[in-house]
PDB file of C-alpha atoms and ligand atoms in Angstrom:
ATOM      1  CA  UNK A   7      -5.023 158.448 123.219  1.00  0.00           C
ATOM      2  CA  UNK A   8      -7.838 155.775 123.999  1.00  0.00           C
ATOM      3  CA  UNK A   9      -8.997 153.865 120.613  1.00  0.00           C
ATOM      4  CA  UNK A  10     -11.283 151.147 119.497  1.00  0.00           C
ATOM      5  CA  UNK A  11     -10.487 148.246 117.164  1.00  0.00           C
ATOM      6  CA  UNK A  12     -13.818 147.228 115.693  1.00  0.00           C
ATOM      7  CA  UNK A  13     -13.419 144.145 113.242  1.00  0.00           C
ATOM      8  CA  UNK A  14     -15.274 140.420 113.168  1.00  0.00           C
ATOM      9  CA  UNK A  15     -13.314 137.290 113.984  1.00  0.00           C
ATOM     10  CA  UNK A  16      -9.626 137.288 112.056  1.00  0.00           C
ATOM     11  CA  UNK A  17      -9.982 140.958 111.289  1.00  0.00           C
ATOM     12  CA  UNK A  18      -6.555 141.268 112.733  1.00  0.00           C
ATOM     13  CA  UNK A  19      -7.316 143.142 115.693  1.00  0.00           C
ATOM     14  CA  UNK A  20      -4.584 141.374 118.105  1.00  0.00           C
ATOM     15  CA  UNK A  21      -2.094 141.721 115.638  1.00  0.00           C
ATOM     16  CA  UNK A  22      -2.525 145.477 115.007  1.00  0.00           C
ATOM     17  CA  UNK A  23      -3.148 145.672 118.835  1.00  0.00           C
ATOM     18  CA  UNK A  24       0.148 144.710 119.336  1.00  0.00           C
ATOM     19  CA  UNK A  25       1.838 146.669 117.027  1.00  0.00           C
ATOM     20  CA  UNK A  26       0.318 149.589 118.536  1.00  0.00           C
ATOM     21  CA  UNK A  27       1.945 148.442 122.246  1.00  0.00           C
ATOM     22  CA  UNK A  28       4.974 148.245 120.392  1.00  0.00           C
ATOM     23  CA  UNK A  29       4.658 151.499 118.567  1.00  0.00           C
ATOM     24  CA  UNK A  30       3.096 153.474 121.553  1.00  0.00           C
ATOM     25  CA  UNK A  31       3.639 152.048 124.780  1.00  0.00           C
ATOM     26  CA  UNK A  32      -0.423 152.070 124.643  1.00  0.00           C
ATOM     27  CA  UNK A  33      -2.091 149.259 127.010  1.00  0.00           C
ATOM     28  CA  UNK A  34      -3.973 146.128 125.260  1.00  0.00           C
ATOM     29  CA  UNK A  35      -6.967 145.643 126.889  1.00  0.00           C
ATOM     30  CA  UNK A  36      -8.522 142.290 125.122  1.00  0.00           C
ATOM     31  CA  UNK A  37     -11.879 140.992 126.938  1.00  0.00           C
ATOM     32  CA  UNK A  38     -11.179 137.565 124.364  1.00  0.00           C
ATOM     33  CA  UNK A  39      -8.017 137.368 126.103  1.00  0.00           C
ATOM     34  CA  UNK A  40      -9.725 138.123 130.278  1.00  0.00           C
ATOM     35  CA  UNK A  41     -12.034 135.896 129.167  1.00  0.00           C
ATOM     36  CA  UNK A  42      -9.684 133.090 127.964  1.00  0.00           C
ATOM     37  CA  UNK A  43      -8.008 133.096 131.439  1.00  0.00           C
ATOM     38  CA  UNK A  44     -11.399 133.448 133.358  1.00  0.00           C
ATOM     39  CA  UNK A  45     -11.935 130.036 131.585  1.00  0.00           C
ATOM     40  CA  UNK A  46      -9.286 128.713 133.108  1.00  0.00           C
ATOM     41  CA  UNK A  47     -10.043 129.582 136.636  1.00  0.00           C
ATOM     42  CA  UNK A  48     -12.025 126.502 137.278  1.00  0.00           C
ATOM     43  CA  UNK A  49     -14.902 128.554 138.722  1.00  0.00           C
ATOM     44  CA  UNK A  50     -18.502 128.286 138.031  1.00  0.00           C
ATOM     45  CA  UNK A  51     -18.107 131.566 136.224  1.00  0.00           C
ATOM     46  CA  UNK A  52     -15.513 130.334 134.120  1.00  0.00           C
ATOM     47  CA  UNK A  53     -17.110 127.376 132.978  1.00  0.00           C
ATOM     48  CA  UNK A  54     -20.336 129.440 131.729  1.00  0.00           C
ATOM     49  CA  UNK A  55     -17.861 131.563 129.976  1.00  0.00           C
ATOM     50  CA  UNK A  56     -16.147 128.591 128.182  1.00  0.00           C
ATOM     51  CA  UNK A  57     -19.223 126.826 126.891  1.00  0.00           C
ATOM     52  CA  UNK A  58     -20.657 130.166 125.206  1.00  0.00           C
ATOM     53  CA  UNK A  59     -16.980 131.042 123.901  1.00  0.00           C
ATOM     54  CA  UNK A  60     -16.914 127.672 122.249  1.00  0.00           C
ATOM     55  CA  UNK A  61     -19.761 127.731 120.343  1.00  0.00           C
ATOM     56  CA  UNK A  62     -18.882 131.353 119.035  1.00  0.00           C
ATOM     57  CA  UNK A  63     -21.694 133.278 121.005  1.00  0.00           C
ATOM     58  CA  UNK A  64     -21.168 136.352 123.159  1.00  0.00           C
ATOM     59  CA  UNK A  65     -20.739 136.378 126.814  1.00  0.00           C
ATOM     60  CA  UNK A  66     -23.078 138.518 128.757  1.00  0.00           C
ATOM     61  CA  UNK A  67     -22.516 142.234 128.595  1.00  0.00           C
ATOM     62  CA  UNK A  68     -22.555 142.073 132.891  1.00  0.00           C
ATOM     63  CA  UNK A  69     -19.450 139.995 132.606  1.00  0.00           C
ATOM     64  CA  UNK A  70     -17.861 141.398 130.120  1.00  0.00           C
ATOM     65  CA  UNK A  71     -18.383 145.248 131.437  1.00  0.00           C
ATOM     66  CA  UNK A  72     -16.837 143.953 135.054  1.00  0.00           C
ATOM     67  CA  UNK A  73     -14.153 142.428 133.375  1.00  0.00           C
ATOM     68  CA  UNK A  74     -13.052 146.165 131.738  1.00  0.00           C
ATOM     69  CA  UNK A  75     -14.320 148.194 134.294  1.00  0.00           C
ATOM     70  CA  UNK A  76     -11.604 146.240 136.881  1.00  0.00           C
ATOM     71  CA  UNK A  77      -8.599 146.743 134.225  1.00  0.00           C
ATOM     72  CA  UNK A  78      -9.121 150.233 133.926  1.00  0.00           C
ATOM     73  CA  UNK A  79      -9.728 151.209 137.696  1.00  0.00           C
ATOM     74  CA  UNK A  80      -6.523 149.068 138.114  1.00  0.00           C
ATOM     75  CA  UNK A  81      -4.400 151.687 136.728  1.00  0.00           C
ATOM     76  CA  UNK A  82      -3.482 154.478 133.796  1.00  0.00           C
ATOM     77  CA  UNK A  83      -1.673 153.252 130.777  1.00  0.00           C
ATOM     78  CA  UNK A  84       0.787 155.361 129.257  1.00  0.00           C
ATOM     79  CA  UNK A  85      -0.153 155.877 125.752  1.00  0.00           C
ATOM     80  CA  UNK A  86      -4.082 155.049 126.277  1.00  0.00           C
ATOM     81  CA  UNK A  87      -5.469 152.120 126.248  1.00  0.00           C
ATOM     82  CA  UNK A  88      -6.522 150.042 123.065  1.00  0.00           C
ATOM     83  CA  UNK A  89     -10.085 148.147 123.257  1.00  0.00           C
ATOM     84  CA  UNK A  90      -9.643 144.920 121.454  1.00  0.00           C
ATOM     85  CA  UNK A  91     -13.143 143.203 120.983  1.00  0.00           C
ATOM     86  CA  UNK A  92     -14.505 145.565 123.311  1.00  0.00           C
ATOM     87  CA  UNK A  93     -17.261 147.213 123.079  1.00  0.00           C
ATOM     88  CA  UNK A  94     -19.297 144.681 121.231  1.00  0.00           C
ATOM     89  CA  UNK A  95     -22.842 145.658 121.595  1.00  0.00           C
ATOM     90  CA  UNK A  96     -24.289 148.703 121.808  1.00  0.00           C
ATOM     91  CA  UNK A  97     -24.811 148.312 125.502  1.00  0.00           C
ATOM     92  CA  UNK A  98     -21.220 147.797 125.973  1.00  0.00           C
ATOM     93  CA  UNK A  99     -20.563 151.044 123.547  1.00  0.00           C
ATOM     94  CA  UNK A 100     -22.872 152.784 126.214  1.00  0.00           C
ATOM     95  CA  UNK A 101     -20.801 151.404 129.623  1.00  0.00           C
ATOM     96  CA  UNK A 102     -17.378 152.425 127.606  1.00  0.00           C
ATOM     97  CA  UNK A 103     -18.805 155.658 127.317  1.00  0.00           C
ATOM     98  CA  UNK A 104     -20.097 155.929 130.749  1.00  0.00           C
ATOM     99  CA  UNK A 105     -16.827 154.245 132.450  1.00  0.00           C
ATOM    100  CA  UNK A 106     -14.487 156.943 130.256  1.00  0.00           C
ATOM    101  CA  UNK A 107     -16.226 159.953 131.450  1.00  0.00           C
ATOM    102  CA  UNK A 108     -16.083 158.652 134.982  1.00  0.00           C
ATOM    103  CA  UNK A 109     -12.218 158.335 134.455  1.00  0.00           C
ATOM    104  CA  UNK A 110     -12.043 162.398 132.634  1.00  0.00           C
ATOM    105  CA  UNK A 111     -11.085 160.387 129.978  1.00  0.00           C
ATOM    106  CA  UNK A 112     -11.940 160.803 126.351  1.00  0.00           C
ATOM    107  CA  UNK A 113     -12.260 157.937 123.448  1.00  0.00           C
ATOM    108  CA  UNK A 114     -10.233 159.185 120.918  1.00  0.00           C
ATOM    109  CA  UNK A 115     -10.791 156.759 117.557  1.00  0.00           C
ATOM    110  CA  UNK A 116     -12.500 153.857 116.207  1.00  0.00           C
ATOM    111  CA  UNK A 117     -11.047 152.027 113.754  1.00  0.00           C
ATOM    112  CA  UNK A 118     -12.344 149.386 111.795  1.00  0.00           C
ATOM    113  CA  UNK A 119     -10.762 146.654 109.995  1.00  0.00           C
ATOM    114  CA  UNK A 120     -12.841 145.976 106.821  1.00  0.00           C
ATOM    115  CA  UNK A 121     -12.238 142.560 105.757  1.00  0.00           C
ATOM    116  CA  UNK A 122     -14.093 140.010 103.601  1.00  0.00           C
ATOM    117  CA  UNK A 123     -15.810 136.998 104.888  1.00  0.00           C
ATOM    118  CA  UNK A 124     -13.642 134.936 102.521  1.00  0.00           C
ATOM    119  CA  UNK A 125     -10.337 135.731 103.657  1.00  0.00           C
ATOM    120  CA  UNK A 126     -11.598 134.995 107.524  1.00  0.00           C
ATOM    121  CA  UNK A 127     -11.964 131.341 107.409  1.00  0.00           C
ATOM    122  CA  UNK A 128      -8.319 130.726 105.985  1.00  0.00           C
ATOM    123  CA  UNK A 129      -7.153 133.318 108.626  1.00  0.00           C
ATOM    124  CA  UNK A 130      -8.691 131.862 111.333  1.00  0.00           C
ATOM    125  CA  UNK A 131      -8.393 128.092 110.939  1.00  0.00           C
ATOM    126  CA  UNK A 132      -4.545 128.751 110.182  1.00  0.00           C
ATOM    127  CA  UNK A 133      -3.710 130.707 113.277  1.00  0.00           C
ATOM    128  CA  UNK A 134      -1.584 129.882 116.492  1.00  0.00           C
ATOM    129  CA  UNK A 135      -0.211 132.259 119.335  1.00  0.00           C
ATOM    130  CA  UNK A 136       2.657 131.646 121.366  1.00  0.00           C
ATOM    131  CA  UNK A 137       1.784 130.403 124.878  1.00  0.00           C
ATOM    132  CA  UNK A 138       4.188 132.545 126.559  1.00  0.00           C
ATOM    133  CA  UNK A 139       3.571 135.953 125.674  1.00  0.00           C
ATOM    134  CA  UNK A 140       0.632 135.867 123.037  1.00  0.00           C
ATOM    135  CA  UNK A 141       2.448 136.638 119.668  1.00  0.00           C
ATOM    136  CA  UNK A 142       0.256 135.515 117.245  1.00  0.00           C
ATOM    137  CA  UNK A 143       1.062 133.270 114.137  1.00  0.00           C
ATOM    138  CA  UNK A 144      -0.471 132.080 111.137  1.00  0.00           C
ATOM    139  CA  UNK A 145       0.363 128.853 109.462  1.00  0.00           C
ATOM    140  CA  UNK A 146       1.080 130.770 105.637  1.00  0.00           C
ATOM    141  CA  UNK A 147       1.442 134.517 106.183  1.00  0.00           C
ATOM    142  CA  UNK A 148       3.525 134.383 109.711  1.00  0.00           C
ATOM    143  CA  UNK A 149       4.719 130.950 109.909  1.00  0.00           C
ATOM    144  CA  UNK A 150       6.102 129.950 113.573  1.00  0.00           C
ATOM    145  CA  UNK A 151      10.232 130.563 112.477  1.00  0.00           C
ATOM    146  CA  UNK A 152      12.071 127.202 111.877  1.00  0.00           C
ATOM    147  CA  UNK A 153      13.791 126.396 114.820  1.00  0.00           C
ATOM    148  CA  UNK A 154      10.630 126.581 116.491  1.00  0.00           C
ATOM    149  CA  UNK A 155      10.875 129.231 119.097  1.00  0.00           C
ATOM    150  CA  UNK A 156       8.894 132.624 119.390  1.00  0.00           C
ATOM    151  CA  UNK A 157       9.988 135.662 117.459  1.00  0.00           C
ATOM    152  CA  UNK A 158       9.081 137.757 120.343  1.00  0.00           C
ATOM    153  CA  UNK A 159      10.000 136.341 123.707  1.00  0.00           C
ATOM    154  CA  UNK A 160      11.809 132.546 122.514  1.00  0.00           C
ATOM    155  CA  UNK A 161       9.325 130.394 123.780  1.00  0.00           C
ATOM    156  CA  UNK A 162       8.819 127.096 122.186  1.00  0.00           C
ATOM    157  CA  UNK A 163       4.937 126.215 123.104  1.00  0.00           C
ATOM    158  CA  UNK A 164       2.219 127.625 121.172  1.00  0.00           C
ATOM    159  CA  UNK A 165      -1.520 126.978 121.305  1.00  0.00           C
ATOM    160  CA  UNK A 166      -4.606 126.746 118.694  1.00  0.00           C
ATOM    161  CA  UNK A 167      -7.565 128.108 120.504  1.00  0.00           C
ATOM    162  CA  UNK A 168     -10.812 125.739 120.721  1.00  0.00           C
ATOM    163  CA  UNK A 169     -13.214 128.142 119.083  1.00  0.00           C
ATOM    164  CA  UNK A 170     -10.724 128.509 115.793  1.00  0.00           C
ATOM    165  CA  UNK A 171     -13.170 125.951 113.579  1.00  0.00           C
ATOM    166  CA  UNK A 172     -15.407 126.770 110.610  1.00  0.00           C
ATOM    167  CA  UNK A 173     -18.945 126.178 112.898  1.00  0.00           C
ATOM    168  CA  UNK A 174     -17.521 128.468 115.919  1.00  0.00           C
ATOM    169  CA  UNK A 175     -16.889 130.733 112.898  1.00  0.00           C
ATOM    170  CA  UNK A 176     -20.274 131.058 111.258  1.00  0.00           C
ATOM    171  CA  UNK A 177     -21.566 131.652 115.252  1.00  0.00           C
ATOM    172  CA  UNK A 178     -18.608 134.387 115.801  1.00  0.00           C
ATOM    173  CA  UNK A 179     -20.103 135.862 112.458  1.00  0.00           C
ATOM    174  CA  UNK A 180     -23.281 135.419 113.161  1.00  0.00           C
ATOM    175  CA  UNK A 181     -22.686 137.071 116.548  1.00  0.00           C
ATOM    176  CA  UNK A 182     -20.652 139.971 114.568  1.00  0.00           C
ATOM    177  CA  UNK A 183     -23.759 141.042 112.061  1.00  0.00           C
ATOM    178  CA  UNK A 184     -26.332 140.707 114.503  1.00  0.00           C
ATOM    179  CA  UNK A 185     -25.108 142.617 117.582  1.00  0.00           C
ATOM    180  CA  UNK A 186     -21.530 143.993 116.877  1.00  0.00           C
ATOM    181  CA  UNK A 187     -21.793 145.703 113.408  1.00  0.00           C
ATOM    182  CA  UNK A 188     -24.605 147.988 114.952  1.00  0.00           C
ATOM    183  CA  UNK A 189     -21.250 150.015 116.146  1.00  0.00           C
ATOM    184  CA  UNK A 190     -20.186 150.800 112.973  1.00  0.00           C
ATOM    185  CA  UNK A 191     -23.285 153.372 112.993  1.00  0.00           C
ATOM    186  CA  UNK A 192     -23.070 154.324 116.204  1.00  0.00           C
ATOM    187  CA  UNK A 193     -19.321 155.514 116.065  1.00  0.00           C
ATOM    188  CA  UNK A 194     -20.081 157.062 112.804  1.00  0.00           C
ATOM    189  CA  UNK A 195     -22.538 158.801 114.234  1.00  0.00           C
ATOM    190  CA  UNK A 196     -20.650 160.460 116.480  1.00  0.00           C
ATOM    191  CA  UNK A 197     -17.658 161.464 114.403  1.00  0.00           C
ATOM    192  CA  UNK A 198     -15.099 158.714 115.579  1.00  0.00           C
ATOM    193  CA  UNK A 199     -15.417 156.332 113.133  1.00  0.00           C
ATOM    194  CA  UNK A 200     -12.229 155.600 110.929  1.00  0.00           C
ATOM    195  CA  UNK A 201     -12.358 152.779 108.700  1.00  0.00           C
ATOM    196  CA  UNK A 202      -8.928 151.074 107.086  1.00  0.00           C
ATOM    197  CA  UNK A 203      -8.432 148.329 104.841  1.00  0.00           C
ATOM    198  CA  UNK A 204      -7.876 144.843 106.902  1.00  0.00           C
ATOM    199  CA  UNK A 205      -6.995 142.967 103.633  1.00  0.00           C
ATOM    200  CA  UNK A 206      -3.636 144.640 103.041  1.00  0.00           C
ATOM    201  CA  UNK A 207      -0.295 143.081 104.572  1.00  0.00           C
ATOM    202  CA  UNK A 208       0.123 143.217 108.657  1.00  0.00           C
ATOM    203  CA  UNK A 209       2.461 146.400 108.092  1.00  0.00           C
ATOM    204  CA  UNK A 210       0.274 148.323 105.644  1.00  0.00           C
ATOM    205  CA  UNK A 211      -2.893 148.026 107.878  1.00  0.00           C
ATOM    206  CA  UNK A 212      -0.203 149.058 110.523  1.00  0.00           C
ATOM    207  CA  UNK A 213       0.569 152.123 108.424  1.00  0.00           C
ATOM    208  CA  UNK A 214      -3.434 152.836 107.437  1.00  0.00           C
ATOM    209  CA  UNK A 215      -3.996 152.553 110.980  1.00  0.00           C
ATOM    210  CA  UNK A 216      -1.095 155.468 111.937  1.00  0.00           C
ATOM    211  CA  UNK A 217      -2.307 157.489 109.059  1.00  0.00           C
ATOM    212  CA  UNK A 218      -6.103 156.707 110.371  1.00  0.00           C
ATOM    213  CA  UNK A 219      -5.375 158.304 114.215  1.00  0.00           C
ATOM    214  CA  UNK A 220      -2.461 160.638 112.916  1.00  0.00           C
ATOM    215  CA  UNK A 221       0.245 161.658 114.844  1.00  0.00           C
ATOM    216  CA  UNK A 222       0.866 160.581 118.403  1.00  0.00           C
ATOM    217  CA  UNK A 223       3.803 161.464 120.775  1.00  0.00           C
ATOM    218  CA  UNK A 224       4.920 158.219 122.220  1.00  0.00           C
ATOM    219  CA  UNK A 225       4.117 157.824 126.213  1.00  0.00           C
ATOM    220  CA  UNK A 226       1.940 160.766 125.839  1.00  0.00           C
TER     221      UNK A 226
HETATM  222  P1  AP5 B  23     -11.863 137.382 120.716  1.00  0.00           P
HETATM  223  O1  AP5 B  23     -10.694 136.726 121.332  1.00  0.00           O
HETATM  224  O2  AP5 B  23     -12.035 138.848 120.844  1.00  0.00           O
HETATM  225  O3  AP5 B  23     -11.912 136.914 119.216  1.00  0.00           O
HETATM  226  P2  AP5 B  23     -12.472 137.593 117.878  1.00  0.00           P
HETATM  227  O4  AP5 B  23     -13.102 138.932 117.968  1.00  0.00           O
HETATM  228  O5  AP5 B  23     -13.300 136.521 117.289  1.00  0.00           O
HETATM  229  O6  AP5 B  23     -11.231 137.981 117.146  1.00  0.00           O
HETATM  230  P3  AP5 B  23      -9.983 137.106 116.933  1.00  0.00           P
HETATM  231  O7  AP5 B  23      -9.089 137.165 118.125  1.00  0.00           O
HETATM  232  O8  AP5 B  23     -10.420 135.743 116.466  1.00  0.00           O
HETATM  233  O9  AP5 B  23      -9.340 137.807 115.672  1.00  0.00           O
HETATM  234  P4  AP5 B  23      -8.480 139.128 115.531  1.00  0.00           P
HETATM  235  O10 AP5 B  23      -9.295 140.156 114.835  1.00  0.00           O
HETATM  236  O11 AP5 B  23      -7.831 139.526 116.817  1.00  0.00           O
HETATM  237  O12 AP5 B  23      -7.397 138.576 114.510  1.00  0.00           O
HETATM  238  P5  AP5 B  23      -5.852 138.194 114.709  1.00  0.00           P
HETATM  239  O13 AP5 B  23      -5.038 139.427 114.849  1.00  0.00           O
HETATM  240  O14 AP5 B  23      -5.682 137.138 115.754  1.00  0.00           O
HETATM  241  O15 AP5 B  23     -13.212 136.733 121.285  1.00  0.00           O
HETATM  242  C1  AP5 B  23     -13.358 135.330 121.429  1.00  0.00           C
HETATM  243  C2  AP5 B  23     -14.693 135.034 122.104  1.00  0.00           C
HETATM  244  O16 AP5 B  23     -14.725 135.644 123.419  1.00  0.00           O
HETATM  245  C3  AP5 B  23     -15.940 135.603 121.409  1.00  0.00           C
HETATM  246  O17 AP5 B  23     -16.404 134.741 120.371  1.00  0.00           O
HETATM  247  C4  AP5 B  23     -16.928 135.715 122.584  1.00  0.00           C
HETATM  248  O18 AP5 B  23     -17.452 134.457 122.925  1.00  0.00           O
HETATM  249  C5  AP5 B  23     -16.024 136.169 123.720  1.00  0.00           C
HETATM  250  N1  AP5 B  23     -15.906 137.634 123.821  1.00  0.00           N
HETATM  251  C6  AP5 B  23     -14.767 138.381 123.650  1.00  0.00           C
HETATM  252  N2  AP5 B  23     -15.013 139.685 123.839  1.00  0.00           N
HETATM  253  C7  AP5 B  23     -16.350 139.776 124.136  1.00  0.00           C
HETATM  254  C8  AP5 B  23     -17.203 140.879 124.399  1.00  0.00           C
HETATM  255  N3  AP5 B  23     -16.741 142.148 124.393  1.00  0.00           N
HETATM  256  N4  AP5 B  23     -18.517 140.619 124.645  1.00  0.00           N
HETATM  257  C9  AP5 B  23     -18.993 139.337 124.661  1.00  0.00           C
HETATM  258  N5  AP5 B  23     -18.230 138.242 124.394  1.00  0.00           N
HETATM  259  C10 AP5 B  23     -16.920 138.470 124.141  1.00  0.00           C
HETATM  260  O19 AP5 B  23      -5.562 137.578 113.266  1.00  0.00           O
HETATM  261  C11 AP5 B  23      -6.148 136.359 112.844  1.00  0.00           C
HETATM  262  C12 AP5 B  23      -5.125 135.569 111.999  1.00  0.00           C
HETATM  263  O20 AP5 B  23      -4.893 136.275 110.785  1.00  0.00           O
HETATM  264  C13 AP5 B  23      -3.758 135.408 112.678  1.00  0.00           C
HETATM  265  O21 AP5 B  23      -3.234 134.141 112.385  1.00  0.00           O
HETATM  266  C14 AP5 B  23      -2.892 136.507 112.042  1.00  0.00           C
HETATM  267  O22 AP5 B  23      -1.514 136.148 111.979  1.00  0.00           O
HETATM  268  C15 AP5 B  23      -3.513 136.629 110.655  1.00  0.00           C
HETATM  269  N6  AP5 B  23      -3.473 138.009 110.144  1.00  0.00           N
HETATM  270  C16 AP5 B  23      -3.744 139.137 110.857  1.00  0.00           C
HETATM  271  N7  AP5 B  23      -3.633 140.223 110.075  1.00  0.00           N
HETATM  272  C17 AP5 B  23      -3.302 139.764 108.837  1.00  0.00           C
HETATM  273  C18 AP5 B  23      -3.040 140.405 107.582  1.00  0.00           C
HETATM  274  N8  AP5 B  23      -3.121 141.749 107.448  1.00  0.00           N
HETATM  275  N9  AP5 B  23      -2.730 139.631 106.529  1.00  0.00           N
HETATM  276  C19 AP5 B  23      -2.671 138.282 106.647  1.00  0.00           C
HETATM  277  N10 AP5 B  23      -2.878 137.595 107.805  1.00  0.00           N
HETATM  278  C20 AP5 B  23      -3.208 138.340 108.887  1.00  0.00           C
END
């Protein structure tokens, strides 16, 4: 099973991403995340990439498509692999397409994580993610545990990213309306478009989302 999650900024696509690797043994496949370490490569390409991520815009679809189309041709992923911020234009929608065919591959579901613009600046201003293995935190509704160290894998540094600010925000948004929330049409469209509530607690969207893509046979 290959599926989408389609949300803006804060939807709470990571953390339902993860929950599905957990649940599934499915493969996260986060171009926020390839893009956060191409930033750190110190190339030219990399520093392109971290001026447009920090004002909140998109990075070109050229980039972005390489980026995927190298993680998938790198190998299959047990449980199908789950496209977190990917596609995010409709030209991206159209090279998903094109690069699942090319694999015999189908795209199963799209879910999207209805939220209100409200609730997205508190979520995103309050968030942190452990530096070791990603788990991601939230000052109120997942606080980092008291003696400091990761829930998930122990580790003891964690890291706000740069673009987590109210003006990146109204940019990511921005961004989201104009070229991303075409997709919610497009998906419709053609059938695969499942829509859950992104407002309830982490482990009822969890639950909307299992009842959303129904039953799947773990490593299948
Ligand atoms: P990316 O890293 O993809 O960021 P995003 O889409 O803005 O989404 P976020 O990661 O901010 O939010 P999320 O939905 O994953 O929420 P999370 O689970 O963390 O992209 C960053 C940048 O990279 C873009 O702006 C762009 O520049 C570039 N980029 C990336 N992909 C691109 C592409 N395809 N094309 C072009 N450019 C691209 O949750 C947020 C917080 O809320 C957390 O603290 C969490 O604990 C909390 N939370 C989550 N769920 C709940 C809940 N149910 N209740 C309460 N709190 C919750």
């Amino acid at each position: 099973m290959n599926l989408i999650l389609l949300g803006p900024p804060g939807a709470g696509k990571g953390t339902q991403a993860r929950k599905l690797v957990d649940a599934y043994d499915m493969v996260q496949l986060s171009t926020g995340d390839m893009l956060r370490e191409a930033r750190t490569s110190g190339t030219e390409m990399g520093k392109i990439v971290a001026d447009v991520m920090d004002r909140g815009d998109l990075v070109t679809d050229e980039i972005v498509i390489g980026l995927i189309r190298e993680k998938l041709g790198a190998g299959k992923a047990g449980g199908g692999f789950i496209f977190d911020g990917f596609p995010r234009t409709l030209a991206q929608a159209d090279a998903l397409g094109a690069l699942m065919a090319e694999m015999g591959q189908t795209l199963d579901h799209v879910v999207e994580m209805q939220v209100d613009d409200a609730a997205l600046v508190a979520r995103i201003t309050g968030r942190s993610t452990c530096g070791d293995c990603g788990e991601v935190y939230h000052d109120q509704t997942k606080p980092i545990p008291a003696d400091g160290k990761c829930s998930n894998c122990g580790g003891s540094s964690f890291q706000r990213r740069a673009d987590d600010n109210e003006d990146s925000l109204k940019t990511r948004l921005l961004a989201y309306y104009k070229q991303t929330s075409p997709l919610i049409g497009y998906y419709y469209a053609k059938g695969q478009l499942k829509s859950v509530d992104g407002l309830a607690s982490m482990d009822q969207v969890a639950a909307s989302i299992a009842a959303a893509i129904g039953p799947v046979r773990a490593g299948a």
